[in-house]
mmCIF file of C-alpha atoms in Angstrom:
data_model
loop_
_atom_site.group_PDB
_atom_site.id
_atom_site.type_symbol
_atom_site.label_atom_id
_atom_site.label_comp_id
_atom_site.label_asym_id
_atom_site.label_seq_id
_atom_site.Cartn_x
_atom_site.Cartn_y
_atom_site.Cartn_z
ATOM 1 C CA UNK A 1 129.511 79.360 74.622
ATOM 2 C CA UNK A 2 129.762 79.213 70.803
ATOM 3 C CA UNK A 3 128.898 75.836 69.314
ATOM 4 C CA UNK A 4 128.827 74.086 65.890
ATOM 5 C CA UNK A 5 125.110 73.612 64.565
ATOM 6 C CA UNK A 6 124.085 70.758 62.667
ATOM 7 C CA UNK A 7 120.646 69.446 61.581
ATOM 8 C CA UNK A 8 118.830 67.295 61.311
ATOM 9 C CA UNK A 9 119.687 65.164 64.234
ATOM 10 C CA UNK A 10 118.660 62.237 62.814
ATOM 11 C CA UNK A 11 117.602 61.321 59.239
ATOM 12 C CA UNK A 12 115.957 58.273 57.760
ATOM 13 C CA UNK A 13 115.617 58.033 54.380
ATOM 14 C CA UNK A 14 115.212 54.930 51.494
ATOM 15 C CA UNK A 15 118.038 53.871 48.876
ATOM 16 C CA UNK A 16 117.856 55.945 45.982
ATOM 17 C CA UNK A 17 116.719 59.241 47.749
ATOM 18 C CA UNK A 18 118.318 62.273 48.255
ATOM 19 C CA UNK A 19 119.909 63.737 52.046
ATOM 20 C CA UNK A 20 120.836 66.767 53.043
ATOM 21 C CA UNK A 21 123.095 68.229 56.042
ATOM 22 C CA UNK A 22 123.591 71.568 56.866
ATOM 23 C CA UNK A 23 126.457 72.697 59.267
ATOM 24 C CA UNK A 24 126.984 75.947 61.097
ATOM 25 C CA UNK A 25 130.841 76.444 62.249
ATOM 26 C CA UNK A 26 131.482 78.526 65.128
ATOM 27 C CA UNK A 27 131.478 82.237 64.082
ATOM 28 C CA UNK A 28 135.186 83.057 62.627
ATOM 29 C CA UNK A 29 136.410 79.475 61.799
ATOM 30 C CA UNK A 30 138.032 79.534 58.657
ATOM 31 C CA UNK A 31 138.390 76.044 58.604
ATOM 32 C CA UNK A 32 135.172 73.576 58.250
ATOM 33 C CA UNK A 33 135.391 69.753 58.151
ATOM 34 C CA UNK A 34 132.871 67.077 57.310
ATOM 35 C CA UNK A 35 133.521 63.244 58.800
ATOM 36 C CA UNK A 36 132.052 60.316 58.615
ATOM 37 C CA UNK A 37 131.889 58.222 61.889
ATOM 38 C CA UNK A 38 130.603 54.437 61.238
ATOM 39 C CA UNK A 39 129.465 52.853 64.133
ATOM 40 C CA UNK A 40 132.562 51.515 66.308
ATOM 41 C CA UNK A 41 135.540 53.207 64.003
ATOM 42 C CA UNK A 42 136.679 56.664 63.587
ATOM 43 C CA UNK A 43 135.766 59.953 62.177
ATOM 44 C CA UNK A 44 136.789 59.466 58.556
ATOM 45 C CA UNK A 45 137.697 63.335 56.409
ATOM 46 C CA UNK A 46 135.344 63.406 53.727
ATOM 47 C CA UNK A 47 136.058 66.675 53.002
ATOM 48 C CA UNK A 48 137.856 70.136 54.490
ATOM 49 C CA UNK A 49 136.894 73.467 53.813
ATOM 50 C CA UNK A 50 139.720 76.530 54.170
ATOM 51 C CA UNK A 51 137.064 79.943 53.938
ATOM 52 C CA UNK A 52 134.467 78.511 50.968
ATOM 53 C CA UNK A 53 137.654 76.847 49.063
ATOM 54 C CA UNK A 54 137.951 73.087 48.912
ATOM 55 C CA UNK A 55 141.290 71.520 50.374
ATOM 56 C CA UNK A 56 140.854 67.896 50.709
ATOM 57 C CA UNK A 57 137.858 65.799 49.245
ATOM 58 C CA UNK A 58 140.222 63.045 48.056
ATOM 59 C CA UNK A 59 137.563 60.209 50.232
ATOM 60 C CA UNK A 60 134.532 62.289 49.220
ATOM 61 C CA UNK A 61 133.159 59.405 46.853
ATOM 62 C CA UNK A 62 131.933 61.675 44.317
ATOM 63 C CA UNK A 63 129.652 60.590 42.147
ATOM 64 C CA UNK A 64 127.275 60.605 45.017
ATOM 65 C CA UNK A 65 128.660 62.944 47.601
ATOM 66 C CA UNK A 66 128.358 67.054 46.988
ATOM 67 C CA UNK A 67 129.803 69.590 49.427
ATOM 68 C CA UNK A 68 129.156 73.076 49.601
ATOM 69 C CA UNK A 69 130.271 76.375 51.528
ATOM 70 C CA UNK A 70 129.485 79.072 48.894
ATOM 71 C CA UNK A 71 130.123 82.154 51.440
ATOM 72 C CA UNK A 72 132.888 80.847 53.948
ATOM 73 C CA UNK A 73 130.249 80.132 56.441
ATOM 74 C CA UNK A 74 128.055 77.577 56.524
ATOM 75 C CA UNK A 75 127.975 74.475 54.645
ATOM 76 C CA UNK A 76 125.685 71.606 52.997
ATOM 77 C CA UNK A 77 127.178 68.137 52.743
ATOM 78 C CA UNK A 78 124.336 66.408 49.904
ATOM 79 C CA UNK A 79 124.237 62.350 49.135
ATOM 80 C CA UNK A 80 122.393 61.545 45.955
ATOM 81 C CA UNK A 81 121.148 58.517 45.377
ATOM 82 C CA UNK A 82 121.933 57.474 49.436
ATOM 83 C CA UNK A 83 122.630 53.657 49.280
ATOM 84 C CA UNK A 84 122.582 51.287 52.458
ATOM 85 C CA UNK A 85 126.702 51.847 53.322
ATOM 86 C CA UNK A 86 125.453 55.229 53.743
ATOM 87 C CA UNK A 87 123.984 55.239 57.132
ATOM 88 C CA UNK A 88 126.389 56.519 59.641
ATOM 89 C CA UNK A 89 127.057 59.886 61.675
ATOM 90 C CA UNK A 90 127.777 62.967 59.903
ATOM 91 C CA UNK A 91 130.421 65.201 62.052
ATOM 92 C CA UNK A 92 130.665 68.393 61.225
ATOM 93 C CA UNK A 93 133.344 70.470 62.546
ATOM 94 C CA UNK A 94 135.146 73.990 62.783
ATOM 95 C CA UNK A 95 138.741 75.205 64.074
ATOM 96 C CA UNK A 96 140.197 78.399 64.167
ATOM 97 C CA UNK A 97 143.824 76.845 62.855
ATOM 98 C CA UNK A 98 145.312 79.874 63.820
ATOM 99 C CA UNK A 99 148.711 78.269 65.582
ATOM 100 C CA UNK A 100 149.981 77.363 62.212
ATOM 101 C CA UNK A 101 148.073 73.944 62.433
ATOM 102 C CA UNK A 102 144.382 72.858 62.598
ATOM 103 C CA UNK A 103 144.040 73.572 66.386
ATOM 104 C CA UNK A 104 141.423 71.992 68.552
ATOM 105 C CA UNK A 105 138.189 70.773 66.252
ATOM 106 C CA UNK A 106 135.040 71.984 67.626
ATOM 107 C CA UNK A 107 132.441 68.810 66.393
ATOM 108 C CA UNK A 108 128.704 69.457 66.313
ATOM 109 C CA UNK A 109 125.866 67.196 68.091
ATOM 110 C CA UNK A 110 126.002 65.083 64.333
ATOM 111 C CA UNK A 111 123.380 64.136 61.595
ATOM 112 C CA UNK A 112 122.711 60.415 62.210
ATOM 113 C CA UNK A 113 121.580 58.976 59.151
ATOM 114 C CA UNK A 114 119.603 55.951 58.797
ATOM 115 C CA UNK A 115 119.514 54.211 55.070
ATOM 116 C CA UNK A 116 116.674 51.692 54.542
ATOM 117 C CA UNK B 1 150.159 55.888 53.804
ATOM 118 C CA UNK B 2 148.073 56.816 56.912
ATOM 119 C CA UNK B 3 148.051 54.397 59.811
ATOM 120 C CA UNK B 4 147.205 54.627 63.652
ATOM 121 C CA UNK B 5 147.086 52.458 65.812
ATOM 122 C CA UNK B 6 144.899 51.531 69.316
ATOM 123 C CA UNK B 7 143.541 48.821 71.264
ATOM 124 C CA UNK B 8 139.797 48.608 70.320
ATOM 125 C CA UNK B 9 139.031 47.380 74.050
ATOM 126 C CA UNK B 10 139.712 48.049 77.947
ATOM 127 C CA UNK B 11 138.064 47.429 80.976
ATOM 128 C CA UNK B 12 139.426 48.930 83.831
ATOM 129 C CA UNK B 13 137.767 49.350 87.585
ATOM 130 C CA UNK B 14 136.521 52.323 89.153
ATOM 131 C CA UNK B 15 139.559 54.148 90.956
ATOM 132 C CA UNK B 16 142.342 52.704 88.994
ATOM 133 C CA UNK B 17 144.704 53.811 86.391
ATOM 134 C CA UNK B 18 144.902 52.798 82.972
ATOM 135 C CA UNK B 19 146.897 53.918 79.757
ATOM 136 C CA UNK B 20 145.089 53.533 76.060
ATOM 137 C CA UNK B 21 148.221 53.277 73.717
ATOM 138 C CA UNK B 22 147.937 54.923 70.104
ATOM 139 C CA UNK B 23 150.994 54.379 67.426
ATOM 140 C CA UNK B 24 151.089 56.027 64.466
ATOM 141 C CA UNK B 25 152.475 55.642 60.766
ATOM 142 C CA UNK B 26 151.634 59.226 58.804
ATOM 143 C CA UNK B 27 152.916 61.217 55.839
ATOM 144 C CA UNK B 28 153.138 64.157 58.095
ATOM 145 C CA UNK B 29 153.333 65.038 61.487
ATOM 146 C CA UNK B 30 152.635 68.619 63.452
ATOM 147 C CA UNK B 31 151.434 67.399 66.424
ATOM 148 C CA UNK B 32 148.737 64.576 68.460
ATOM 149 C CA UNK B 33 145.696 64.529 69.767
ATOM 150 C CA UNK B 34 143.275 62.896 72.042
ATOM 151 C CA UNK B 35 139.412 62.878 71.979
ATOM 152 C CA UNK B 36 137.122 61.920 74.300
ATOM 153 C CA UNK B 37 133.547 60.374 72.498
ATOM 154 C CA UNK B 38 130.749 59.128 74.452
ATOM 155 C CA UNK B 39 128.216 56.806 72.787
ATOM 156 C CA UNK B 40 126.118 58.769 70.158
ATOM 157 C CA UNK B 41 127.363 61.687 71.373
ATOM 158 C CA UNK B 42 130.387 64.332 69.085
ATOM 159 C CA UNK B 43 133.967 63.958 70.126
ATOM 160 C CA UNK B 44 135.466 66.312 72.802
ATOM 161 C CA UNK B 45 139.017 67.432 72.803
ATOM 162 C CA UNK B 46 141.309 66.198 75.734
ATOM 163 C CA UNK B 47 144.840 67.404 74.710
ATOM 164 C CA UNK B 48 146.965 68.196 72.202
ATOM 165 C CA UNK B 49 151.024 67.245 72.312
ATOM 166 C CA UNK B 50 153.848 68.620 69.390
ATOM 167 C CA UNK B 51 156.693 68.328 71.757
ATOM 168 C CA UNK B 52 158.191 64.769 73.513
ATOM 169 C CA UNK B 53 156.785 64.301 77.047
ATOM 170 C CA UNK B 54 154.180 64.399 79.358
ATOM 171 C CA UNK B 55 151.716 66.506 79.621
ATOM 172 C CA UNK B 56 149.227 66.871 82.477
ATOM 173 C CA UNK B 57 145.617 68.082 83.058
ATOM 174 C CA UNK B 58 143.664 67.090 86.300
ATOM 175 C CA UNK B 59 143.184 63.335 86.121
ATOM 176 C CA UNK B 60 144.556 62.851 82.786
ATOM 177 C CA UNK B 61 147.653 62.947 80.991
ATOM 178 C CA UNK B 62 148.954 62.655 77.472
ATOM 179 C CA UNK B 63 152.537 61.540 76.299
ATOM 180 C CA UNK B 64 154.202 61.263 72.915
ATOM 181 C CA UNK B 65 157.712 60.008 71.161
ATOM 182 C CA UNK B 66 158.184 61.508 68.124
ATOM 183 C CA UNK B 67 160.986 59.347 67.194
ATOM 184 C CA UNK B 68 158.989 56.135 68.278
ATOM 185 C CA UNK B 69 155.499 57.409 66.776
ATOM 186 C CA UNK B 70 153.667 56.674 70.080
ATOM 187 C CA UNK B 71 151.754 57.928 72.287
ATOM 188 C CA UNK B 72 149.479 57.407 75.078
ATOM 189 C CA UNK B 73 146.572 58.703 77.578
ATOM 190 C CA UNK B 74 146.655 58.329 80.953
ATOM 191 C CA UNK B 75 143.706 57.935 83.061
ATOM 192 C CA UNK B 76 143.738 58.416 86.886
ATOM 193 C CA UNK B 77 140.991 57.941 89.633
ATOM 194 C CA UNK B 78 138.720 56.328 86.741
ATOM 195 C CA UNK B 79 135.543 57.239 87.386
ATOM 196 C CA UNK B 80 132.129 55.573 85.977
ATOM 197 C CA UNK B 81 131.799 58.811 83.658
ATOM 198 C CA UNK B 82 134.644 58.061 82.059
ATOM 199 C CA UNK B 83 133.587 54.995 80.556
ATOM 200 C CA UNK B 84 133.684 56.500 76.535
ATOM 201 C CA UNK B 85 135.954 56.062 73.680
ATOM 202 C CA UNK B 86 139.075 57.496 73.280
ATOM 203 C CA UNK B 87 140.374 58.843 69.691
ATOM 204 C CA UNK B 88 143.821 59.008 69.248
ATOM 205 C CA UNK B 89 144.336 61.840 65.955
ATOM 206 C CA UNK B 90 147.193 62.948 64.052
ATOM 207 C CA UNK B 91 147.722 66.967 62.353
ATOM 208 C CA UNK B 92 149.383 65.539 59.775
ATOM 209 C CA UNK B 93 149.705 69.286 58.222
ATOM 210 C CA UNK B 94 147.634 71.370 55.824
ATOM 211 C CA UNK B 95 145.055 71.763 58.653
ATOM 212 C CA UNK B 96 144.007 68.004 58.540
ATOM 213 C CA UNK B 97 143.324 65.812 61.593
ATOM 214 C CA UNK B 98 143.413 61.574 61.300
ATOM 215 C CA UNK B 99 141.680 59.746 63.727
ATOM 216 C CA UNK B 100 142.147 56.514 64.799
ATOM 217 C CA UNK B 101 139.352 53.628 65.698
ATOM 218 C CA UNK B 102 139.260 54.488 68.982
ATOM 219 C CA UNK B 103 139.496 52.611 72.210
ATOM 220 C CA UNK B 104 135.979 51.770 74.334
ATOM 221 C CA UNK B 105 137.248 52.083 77.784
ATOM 222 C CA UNK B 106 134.647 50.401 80.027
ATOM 223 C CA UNK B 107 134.645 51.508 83.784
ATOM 224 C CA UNK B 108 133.554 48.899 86.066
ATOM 225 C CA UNK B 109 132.693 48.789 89.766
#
């Protein structure tokens, strides 16, 4: 069955240095999401890929936060400098979107990261 | 503004039924859904409502208003694996998905 890979699994780091998550959608999703899941709330939408183009990064905080799908396919998500408020799970996610809306998201095991 | 709403707690007993409400307040609105997230583990897709109604699948069941912006999930025969959280999420259009807080649903026995 066709999954979403992420990595790492886990991720502990210091303030001030940079992280790195890589995502894998499932082969043919146009549509690529990264969330941010803070223990005991929701996924939040950082940011939503449509084929490598950028649709929604309006709560990517920016000055830190880089995302990436230069080919459509897979995708980085980069924090530089992390900070403490940083350490959460890192969801990514794919859909196919093609009933006119996003569809069913297909989430990835995560990235937990860990800010000390 | 983007708002949904859901009881951050229930505790229910092993057998029994219980509903986890969701209300919602969006900018847009295609259709509903409802996740399924055990701890530390990626949410799972349940079901997915556009249309008034109930909808049914095995032991659960999803409902929405449109003109009421609420829903719920219904839970039947609880079991002890179903103790997870439950995300209620909104399409509000473009291709985006809000998710509520969820609702930890502990299963007791």
């Amino acid at each position: 069955e066709a999954e979403v890979a992420q990595s790492p699994r886990y991720k502990i780091t210091e303030k001030s240095q940079a992280v790195a998550f890589w995502c894998d959608p499932i082969s043919g999703h146009a549509t690529l999401y990264w969330y941010r899941q803070i223990l005991g709330q929701g996924p939040e939408l950082l940011v939503q890929f449509q084929d490598e183009s950028v649709v929604d990064d309006s709560q990517l905080p920016k000055d830190r936060f880089s995302a990436e799908r230069l080919k459509g396919v897979d995708s980085t998500l980069k924090i530089q400098p992390a900070e403490l408020g940083d350490s959460a799970m890192y969801l990514c996610a794919s859909s196919s979107g093609t009933s006119g809306g996003p569809g069913e998201l297909f989430f990835g095991e995560g990235s937990r990261l860990t800010v000390l | 503004g983007q708002n949904i709403d859901q009881p951050t707690e229930m505790t229910a007993t092993e057998g029994a039924i219980v509903q986890i409400n969701c209300t919602y307040q969006t900018s847009g609105f295609n259709g509903l859904f409802w996740y399924q997230q055990h701890a530390g583990e990626a949410p799972t897709f349940l079901s997915y409502n556009v249309l008034d109604g109930l909808e049914e699948k095995g032991r659960f069941s999803s409902f929405l208003s449109r003109s009421k912006g609420y829903s719920y999930l219904l839970l039947k025969e609880l079991q002890m694996k179903d103790s997870a959280s439950y995300l209620c999420a909104v399409d509000t259009g473009g291709f985006k998905t809000i998710f509520g807080a969820g609702t930890r649903l502990f299963v007791k026995a």
